[in-house]
CSV table of N, CA, C and O in Angstrom, one decimal:
chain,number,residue,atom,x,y,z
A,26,UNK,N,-10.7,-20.1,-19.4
A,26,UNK,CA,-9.7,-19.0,-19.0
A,26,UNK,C,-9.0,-19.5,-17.8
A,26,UNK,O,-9.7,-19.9,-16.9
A,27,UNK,N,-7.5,-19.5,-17.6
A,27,UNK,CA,-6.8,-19.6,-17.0
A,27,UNK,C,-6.0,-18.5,-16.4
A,27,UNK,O,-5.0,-18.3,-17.1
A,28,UNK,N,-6.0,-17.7,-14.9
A,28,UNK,CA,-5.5,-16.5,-14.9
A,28,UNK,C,-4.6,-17.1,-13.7
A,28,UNK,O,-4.9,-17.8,-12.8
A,29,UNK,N,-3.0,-16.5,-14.3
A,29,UNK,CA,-1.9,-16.7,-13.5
A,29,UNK,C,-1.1,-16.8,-12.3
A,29,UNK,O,-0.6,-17.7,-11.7
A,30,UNK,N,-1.6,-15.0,-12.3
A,30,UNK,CA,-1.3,-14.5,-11.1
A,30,UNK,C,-1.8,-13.1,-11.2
A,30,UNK,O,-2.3,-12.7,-12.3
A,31,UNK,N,-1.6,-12.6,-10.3
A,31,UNK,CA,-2.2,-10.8,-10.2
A,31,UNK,C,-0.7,-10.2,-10.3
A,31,UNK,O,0.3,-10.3,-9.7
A,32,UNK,N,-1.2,-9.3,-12.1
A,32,UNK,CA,0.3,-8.6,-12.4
A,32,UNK,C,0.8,-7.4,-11.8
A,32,UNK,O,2.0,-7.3,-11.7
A,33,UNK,N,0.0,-6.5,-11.3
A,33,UNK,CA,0.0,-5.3,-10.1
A,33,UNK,C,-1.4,-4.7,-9.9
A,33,UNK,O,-2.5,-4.9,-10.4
A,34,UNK,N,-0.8,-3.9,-8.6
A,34,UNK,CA,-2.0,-3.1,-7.9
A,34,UNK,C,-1.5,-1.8,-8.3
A,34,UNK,O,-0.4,-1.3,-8.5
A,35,UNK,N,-3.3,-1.1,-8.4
A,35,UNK,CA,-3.1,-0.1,-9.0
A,35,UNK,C,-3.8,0.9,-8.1
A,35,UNK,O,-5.0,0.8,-8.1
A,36,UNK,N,-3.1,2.2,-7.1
A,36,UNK,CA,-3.9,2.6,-6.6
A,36,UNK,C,-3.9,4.3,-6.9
A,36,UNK,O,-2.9,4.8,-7.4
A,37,UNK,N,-5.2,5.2,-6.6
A,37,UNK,CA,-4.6,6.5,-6.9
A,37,UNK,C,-4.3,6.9,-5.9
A,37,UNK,O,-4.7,6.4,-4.9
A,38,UNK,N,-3.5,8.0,-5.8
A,38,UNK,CA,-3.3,9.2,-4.7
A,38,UNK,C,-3.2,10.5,-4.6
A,38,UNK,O,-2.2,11.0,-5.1
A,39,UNK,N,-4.0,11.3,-3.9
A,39,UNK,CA,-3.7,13.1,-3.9
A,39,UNK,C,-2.5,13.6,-4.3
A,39,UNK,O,-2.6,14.3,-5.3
A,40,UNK,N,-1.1,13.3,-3.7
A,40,UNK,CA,-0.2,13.8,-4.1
A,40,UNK,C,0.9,12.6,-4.2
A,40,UNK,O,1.4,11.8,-3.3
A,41,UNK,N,1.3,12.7,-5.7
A,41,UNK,CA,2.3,11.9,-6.2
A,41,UNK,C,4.0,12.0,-4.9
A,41,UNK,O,5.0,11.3,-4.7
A,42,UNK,N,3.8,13.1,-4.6
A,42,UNK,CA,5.4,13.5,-4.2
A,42,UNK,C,5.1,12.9,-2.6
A,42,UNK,O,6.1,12.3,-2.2
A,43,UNK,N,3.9,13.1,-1.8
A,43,UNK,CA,3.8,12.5,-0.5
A,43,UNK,C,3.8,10.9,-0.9
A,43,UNK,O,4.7,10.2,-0.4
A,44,UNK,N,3.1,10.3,-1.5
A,44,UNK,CA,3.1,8.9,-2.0
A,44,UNK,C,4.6,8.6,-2.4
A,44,UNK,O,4.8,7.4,-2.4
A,45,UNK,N,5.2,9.0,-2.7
A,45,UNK,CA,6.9,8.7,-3.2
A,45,UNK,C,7.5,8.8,-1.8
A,45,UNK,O,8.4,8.0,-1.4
A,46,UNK,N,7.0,9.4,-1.2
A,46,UNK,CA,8.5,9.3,0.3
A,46,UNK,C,7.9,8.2,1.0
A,46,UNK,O,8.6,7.3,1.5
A,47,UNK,N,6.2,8.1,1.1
A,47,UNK,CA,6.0,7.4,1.9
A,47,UNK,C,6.1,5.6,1.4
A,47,UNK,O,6.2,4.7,2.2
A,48,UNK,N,6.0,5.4,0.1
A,48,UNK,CA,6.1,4.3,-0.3
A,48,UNK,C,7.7,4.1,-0.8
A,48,UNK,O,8.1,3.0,-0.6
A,49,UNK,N,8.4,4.9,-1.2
A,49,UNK,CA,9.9,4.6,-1.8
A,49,UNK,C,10.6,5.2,-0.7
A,49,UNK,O,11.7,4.8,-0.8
A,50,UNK,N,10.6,6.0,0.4
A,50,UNK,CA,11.7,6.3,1.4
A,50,UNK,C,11.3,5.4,2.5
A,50,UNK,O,12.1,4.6,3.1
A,51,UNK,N,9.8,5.7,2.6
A,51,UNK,CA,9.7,4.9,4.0
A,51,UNK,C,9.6,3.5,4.3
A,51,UNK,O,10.2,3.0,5.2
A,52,UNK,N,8.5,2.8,2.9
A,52,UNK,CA,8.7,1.8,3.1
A,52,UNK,C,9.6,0.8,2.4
A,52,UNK,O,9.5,-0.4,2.5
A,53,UNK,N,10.6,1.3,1.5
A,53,UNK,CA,11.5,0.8,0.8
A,53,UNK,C,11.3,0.4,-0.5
A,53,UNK,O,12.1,-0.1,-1.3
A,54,UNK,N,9.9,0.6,-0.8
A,54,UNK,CA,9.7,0.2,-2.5
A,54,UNK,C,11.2,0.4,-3.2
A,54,UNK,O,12.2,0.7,-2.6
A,55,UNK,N,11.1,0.2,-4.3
A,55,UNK,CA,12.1,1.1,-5.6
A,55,UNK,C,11.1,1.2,-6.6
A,55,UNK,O,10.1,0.5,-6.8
A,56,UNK,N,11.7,2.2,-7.3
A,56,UNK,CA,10.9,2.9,-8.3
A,56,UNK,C,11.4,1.7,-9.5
A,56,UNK,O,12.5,1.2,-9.4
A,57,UNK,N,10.6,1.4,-10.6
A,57,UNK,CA,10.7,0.7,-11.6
A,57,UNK,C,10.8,1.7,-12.6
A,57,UNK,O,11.8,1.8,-13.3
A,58,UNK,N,9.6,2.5,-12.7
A,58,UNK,CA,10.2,3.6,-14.1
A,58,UNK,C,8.3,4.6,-13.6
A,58,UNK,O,7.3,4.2,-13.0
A,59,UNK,N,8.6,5.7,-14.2
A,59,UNK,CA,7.5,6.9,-13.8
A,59,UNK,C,6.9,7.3,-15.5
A,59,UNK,O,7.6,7.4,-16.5
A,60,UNK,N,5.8,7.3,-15.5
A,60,UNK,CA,5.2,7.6,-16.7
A,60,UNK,C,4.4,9.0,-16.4
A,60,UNK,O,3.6,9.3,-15.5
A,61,UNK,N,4.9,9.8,-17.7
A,61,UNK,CA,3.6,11.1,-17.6
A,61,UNK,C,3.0,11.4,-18.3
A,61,UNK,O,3.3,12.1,-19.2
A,62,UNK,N,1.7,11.0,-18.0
A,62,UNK,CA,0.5,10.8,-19.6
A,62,UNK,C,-0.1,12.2,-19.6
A,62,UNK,O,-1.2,12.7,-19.3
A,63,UNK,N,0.9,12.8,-20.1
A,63,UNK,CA,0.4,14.7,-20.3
A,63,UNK,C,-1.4,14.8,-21.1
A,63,UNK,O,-2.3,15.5,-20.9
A,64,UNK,N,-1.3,13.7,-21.9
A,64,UNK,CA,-2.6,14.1,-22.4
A,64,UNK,C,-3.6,13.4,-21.4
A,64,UNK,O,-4.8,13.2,-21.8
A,65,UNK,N,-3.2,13.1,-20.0
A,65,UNK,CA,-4.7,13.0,-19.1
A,65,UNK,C,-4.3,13.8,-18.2
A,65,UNK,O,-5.1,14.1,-17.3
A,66,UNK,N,-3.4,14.0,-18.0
A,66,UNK,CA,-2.5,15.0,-17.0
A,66,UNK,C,-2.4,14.5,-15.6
A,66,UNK,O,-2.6,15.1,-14.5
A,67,UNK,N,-1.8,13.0,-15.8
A,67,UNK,CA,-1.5,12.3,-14.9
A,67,UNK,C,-0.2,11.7,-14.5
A,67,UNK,O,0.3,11.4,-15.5
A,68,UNK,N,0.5,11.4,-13.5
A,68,UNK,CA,1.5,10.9,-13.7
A,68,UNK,C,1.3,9.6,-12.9
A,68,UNK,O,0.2,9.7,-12.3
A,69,UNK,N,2.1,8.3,-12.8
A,69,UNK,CA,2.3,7.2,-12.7
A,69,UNK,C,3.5,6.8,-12.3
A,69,UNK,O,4.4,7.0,-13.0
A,70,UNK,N,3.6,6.2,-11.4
A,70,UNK,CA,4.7,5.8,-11.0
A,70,UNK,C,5.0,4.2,-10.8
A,70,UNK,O,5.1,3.8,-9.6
A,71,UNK,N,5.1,3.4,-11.4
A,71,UNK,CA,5.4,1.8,-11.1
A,71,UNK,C,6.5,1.9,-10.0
A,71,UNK,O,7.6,2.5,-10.2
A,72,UNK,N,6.2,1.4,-8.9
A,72,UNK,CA,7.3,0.5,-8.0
A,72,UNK,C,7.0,-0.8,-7.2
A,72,UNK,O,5.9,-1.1,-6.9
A,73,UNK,N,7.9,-1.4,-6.9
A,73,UNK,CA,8.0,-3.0,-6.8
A,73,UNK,C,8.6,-3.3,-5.3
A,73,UNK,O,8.8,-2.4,-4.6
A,74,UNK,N,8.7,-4.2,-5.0
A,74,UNK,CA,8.5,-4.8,-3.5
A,74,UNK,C,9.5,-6.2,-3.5
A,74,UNK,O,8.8,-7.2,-3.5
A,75,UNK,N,11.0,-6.4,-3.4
A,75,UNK,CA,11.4,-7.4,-3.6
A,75,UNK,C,11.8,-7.8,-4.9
A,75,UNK,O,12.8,-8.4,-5.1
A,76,UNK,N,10.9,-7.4,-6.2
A,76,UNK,CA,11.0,-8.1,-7.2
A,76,UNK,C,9.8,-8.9,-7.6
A,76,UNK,O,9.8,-9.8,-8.4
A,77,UNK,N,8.4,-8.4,-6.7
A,77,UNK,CA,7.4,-9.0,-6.6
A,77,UNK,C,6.1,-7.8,-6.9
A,77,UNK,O,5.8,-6.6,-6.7
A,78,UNK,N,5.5,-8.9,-7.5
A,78,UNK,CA,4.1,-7.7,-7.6
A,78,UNK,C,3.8,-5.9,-7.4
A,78,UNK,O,3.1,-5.3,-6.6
A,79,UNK,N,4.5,-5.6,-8.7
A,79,UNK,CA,4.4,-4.3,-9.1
A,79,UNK,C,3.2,-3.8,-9.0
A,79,UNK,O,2.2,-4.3,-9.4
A,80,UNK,N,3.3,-2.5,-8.2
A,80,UNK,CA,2.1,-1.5,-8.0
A,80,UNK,C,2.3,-0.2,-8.7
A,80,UNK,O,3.5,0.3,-8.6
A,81,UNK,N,1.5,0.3,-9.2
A,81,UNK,CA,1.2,1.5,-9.9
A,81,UNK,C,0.7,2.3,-9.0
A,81,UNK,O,-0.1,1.9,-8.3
A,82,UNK,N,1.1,3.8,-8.9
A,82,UNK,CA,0.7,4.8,-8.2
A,82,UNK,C,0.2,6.2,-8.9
A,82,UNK,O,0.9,7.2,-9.4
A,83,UNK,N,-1.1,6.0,-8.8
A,83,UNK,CA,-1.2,7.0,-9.8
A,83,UNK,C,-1.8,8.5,-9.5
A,83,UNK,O,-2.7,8.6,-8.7
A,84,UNK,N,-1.3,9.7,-9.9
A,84,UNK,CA,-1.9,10.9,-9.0
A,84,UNK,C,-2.9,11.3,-10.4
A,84,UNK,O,-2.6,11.2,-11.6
A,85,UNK,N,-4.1,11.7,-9.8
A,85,UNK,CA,-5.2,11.9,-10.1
A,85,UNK,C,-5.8,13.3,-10.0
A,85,UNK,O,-6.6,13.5,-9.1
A,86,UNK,N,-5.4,14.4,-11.1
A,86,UNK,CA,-6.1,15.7,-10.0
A,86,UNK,C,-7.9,15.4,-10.1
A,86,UNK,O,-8.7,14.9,-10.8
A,87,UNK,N,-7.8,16.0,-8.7
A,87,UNK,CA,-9.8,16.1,-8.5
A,87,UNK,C,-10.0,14.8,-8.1
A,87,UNK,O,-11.2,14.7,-8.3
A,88,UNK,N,-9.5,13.7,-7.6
A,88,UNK,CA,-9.9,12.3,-7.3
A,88,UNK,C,-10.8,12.5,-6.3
A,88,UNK,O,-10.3,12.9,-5.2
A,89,UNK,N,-12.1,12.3,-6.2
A,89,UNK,CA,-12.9,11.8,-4.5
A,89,UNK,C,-11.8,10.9,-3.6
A,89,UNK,O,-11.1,10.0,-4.0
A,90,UNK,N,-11.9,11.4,-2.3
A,90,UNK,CA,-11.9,10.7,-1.3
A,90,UNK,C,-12.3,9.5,-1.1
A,90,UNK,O,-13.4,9.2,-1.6
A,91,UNK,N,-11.6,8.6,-0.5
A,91,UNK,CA,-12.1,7.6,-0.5
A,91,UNK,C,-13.4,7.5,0.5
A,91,UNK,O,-13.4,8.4,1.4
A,92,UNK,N,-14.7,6.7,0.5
A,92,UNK,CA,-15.9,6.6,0.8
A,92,UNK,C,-15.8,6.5,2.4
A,92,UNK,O,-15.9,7.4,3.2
A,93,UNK,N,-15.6,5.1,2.8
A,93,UNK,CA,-15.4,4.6,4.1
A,93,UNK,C,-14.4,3.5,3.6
A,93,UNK,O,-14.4,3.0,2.5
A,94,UNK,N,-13.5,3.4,4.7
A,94,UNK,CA,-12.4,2.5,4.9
A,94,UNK,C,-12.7,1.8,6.0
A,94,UNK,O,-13.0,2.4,7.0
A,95,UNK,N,-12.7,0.4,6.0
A,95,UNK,CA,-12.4,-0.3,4.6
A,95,UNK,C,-13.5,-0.9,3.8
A,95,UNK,O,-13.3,-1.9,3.1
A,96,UNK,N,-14.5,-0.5,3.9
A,96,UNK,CA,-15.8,-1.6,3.7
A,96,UNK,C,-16.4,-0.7,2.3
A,96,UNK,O,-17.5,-1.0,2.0
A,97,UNK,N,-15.8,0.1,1.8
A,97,UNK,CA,-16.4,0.9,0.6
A,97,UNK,C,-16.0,-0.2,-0.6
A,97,UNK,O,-15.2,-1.1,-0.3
A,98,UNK,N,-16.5,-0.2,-1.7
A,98,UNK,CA,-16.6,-1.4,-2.9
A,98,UNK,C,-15.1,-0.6,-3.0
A,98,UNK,O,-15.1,0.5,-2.5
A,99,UNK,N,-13.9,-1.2,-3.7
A,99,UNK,CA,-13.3,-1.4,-4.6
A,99,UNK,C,-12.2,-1.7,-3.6
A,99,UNK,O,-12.6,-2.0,-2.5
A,100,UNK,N,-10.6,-1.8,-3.7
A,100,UNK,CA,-9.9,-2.4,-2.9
A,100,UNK,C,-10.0,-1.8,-1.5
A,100,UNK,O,-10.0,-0.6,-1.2
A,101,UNK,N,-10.1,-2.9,-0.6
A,101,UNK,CA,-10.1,-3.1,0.8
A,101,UNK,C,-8.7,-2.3,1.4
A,101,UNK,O,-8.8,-1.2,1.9
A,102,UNK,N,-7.5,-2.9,1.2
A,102,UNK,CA,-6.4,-3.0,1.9
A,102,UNK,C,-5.6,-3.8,0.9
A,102,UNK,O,-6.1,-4.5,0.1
A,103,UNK,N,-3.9,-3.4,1.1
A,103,UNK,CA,-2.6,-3.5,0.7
A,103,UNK,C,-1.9,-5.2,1.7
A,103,UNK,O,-2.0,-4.8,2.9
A,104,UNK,N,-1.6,-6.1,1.7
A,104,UNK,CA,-1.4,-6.6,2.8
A,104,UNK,C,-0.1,-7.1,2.1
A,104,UNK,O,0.1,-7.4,0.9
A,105,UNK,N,0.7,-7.1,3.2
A,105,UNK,CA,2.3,-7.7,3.1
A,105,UNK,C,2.6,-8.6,4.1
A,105,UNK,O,2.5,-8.3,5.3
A,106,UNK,N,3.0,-9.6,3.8
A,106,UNK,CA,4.1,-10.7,4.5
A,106,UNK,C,5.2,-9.8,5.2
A,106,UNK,O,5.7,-8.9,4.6
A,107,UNK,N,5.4,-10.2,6.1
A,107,UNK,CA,6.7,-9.6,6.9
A,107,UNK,C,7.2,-11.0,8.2
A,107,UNK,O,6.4,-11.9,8.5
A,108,UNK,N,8.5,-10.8,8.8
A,108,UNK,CA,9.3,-12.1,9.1
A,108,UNK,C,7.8,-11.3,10.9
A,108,UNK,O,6.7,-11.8,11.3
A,109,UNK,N,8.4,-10.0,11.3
A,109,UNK,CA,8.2,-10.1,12.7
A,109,UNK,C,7.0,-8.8,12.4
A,109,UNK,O,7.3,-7.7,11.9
A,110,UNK,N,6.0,-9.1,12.8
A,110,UNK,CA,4.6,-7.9,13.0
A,110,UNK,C,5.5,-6.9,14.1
A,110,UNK,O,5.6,-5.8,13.6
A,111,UNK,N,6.3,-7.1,15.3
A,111,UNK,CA,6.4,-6.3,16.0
A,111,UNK,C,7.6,-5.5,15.6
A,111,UNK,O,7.7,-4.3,15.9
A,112,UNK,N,8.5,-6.2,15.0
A,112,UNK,CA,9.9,-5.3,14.6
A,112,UNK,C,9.2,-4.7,13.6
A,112,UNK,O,9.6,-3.5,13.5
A,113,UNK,N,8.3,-4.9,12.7
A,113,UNK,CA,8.0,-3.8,11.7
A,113,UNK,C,7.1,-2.6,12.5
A,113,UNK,O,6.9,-1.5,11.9
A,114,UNK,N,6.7,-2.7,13.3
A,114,UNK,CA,5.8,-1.9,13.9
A,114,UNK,C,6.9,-0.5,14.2
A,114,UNK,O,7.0,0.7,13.9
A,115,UNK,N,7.8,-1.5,15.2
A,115,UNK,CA,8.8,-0.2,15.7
A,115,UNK,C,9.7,0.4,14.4
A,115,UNK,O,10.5,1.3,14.5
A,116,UNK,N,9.5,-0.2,13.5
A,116,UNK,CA,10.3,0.2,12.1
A,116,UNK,C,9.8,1.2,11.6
A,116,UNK,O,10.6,2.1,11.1
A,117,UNK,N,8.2,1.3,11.5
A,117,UNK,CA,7.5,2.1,11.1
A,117,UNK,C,7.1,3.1,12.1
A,117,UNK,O,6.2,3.9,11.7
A,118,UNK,N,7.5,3.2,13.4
A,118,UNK,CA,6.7,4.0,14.9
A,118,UNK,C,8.0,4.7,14.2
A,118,UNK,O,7.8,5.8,13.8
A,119,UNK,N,9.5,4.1,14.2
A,119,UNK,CA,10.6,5.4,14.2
A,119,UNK,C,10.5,6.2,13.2
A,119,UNK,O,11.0,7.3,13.2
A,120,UNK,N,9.8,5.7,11.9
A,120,UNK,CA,9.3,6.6,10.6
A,120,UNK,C,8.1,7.7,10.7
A,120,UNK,O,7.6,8.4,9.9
A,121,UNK,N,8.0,7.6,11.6
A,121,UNK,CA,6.5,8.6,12.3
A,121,UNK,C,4.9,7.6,11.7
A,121,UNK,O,3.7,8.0,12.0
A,122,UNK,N,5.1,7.1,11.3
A,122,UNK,CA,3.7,6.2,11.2
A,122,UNK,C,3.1,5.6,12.1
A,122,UNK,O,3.8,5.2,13.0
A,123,UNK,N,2.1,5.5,12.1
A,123,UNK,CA,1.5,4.8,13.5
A,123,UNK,C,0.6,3.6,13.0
A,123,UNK,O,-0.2,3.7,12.0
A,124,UNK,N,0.7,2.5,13.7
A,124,UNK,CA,0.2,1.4,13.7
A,124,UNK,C,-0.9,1.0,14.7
A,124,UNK,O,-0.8,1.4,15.8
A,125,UNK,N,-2.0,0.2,14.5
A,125,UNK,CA,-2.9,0.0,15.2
A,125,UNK,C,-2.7,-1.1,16.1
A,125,UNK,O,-1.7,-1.8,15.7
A,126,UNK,N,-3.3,-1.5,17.0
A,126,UNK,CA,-3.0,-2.3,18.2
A,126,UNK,C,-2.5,-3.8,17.2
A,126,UNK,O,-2.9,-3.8,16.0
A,127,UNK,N,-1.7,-4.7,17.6
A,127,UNK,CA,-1.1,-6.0,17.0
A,127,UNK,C,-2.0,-6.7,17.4
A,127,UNK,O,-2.0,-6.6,18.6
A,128,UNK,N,-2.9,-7.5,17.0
A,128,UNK,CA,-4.0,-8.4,17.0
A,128,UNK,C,-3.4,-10.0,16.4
A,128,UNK,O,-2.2,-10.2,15.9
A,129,UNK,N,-4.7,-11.1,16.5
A,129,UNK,CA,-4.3,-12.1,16.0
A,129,UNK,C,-5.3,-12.4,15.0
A,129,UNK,O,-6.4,-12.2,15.3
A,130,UNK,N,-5.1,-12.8,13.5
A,130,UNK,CA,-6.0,-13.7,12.5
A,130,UNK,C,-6.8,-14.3,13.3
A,130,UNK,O,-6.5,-15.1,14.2
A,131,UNK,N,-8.3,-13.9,13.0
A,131,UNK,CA,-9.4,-15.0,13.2
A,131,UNK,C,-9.5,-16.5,12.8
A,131,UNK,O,-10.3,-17.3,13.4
A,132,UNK,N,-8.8,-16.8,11.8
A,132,UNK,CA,-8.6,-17.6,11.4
A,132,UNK,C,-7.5,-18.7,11.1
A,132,UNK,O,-7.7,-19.9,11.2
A,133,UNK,N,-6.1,-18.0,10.7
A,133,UNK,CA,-5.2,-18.7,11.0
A,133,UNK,C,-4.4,-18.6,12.3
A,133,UNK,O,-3.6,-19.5,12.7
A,134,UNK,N,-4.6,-17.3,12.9
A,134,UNK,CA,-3.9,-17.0,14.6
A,134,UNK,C,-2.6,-16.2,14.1
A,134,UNK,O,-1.7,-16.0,15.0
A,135,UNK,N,-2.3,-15.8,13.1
A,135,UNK,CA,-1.1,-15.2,12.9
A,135,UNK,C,-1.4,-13.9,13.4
A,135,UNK,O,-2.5,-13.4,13.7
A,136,UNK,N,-0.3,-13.2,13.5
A,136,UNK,CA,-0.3,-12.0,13.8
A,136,UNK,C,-0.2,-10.6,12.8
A,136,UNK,O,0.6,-10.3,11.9
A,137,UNK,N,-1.0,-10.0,13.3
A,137,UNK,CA,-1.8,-8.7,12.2
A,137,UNK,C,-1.4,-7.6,12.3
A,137,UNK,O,-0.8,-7.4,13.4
A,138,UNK,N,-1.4,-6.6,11.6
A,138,UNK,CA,-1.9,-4.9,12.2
A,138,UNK,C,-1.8,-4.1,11.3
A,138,UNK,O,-1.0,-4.3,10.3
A,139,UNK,N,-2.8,-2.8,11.4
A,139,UNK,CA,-2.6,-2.2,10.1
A,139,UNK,C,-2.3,-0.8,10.1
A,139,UNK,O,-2.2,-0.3,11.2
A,140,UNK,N,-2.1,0.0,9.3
A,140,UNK,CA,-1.6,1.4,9.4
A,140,UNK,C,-1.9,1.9,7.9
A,140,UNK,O,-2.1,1.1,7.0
A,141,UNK,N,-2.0,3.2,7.7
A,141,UNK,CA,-2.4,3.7,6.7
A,141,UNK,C,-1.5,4.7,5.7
A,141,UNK,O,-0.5,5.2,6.2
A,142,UNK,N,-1.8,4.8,4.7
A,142,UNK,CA,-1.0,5.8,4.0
A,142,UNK,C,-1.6,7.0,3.2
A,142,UNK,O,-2.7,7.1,2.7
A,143,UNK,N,-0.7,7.9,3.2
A,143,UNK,CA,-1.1,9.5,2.8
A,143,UNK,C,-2.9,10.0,3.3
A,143,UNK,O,-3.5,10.8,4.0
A,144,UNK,N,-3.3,8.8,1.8
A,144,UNK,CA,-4.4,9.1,1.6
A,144,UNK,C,-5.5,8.0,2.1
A,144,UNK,O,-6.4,7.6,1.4
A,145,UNK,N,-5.1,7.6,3.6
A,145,UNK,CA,-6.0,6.7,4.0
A,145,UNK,C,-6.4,5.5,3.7
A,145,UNK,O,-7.5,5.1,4.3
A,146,UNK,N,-5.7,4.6,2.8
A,146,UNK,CA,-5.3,4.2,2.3
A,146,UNK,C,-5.0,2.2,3.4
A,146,UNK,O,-3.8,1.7,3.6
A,147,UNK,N,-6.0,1.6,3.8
A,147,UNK,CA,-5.1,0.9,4.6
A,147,UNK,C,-4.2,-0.1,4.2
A,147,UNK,O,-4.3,-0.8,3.2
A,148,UNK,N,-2.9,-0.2,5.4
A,148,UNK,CA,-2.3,-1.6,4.5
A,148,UNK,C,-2.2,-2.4,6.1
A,148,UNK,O,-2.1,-1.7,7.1
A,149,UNK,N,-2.1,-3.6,6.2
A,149,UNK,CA,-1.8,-4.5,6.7
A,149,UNK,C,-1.1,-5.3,6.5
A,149,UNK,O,-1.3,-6.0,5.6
A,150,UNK,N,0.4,-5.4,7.5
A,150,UNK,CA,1.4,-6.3,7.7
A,150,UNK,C,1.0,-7.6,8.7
A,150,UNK,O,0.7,-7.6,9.9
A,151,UNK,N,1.2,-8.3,7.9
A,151,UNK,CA,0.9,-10.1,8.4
A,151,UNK,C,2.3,-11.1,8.6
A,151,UNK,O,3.3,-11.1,7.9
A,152,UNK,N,2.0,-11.7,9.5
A,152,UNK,CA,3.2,-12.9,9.8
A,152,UNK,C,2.9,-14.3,9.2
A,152,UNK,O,3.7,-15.2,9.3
């Protein structure tokens, strides 16, 4: 078996309409197309990032909370390439989000930091 690449991330969320401003107003996604699977009584929203690795956003009534962040089994964190950690910081401070202290990779020395969404959710922007 030969596996390509990772075709999208799929995550759920409490409320579809808070996940929409904060992923498509705030952070600039665009919507690809919205699906509503009446017979699970879910909706779905694909959006995309550049033209790159589509994420699925799915609202879930009744979903548990997530366990502990980030060290609970299933995805860790969201992480994105970005040119400057600090201009995105203040990009995201004037959106009302708040970001955690700018740190350096243990390993490669780049620079880090992470911030969360709706539903606690962490993501990390990397240089």
């Amino acid at each position: 078996m030969k596996l390509s690449s990772i075709h999208h991330i799929a995550i759920i969320v409490s409320d579809i309409e808070k996940a929409r401003e904060f992923y498509v107003q705030k952070l600039g996604f665009e919507v690809i197309r919205e699906n509503n699977r009446a017979e699970r009584d879910v909706v779905d929203v694909h959006v995309g990032c550049a033209g790159r690795l589509p994420r699925e956003i799915f609202a879930e009534k009744n979903s548990p909370q997530r366990v502990n962040r980030p060290e609970a089994c299933g995805l860790r964190h969201l992480a994105f390439r970005v040119e400057s950690v600090e201009e995105t910081v203040k990009e995201l401070k004037s959106l009302g989000i708040e970001c955690e202290p700018v740190r350096f990779d243990t390993y490669t020395k780049d620079k880090m930091t992470f911030f969360h969404d709706p539903d606690g959710l962490p993501i990390e922007i990397h240089e």
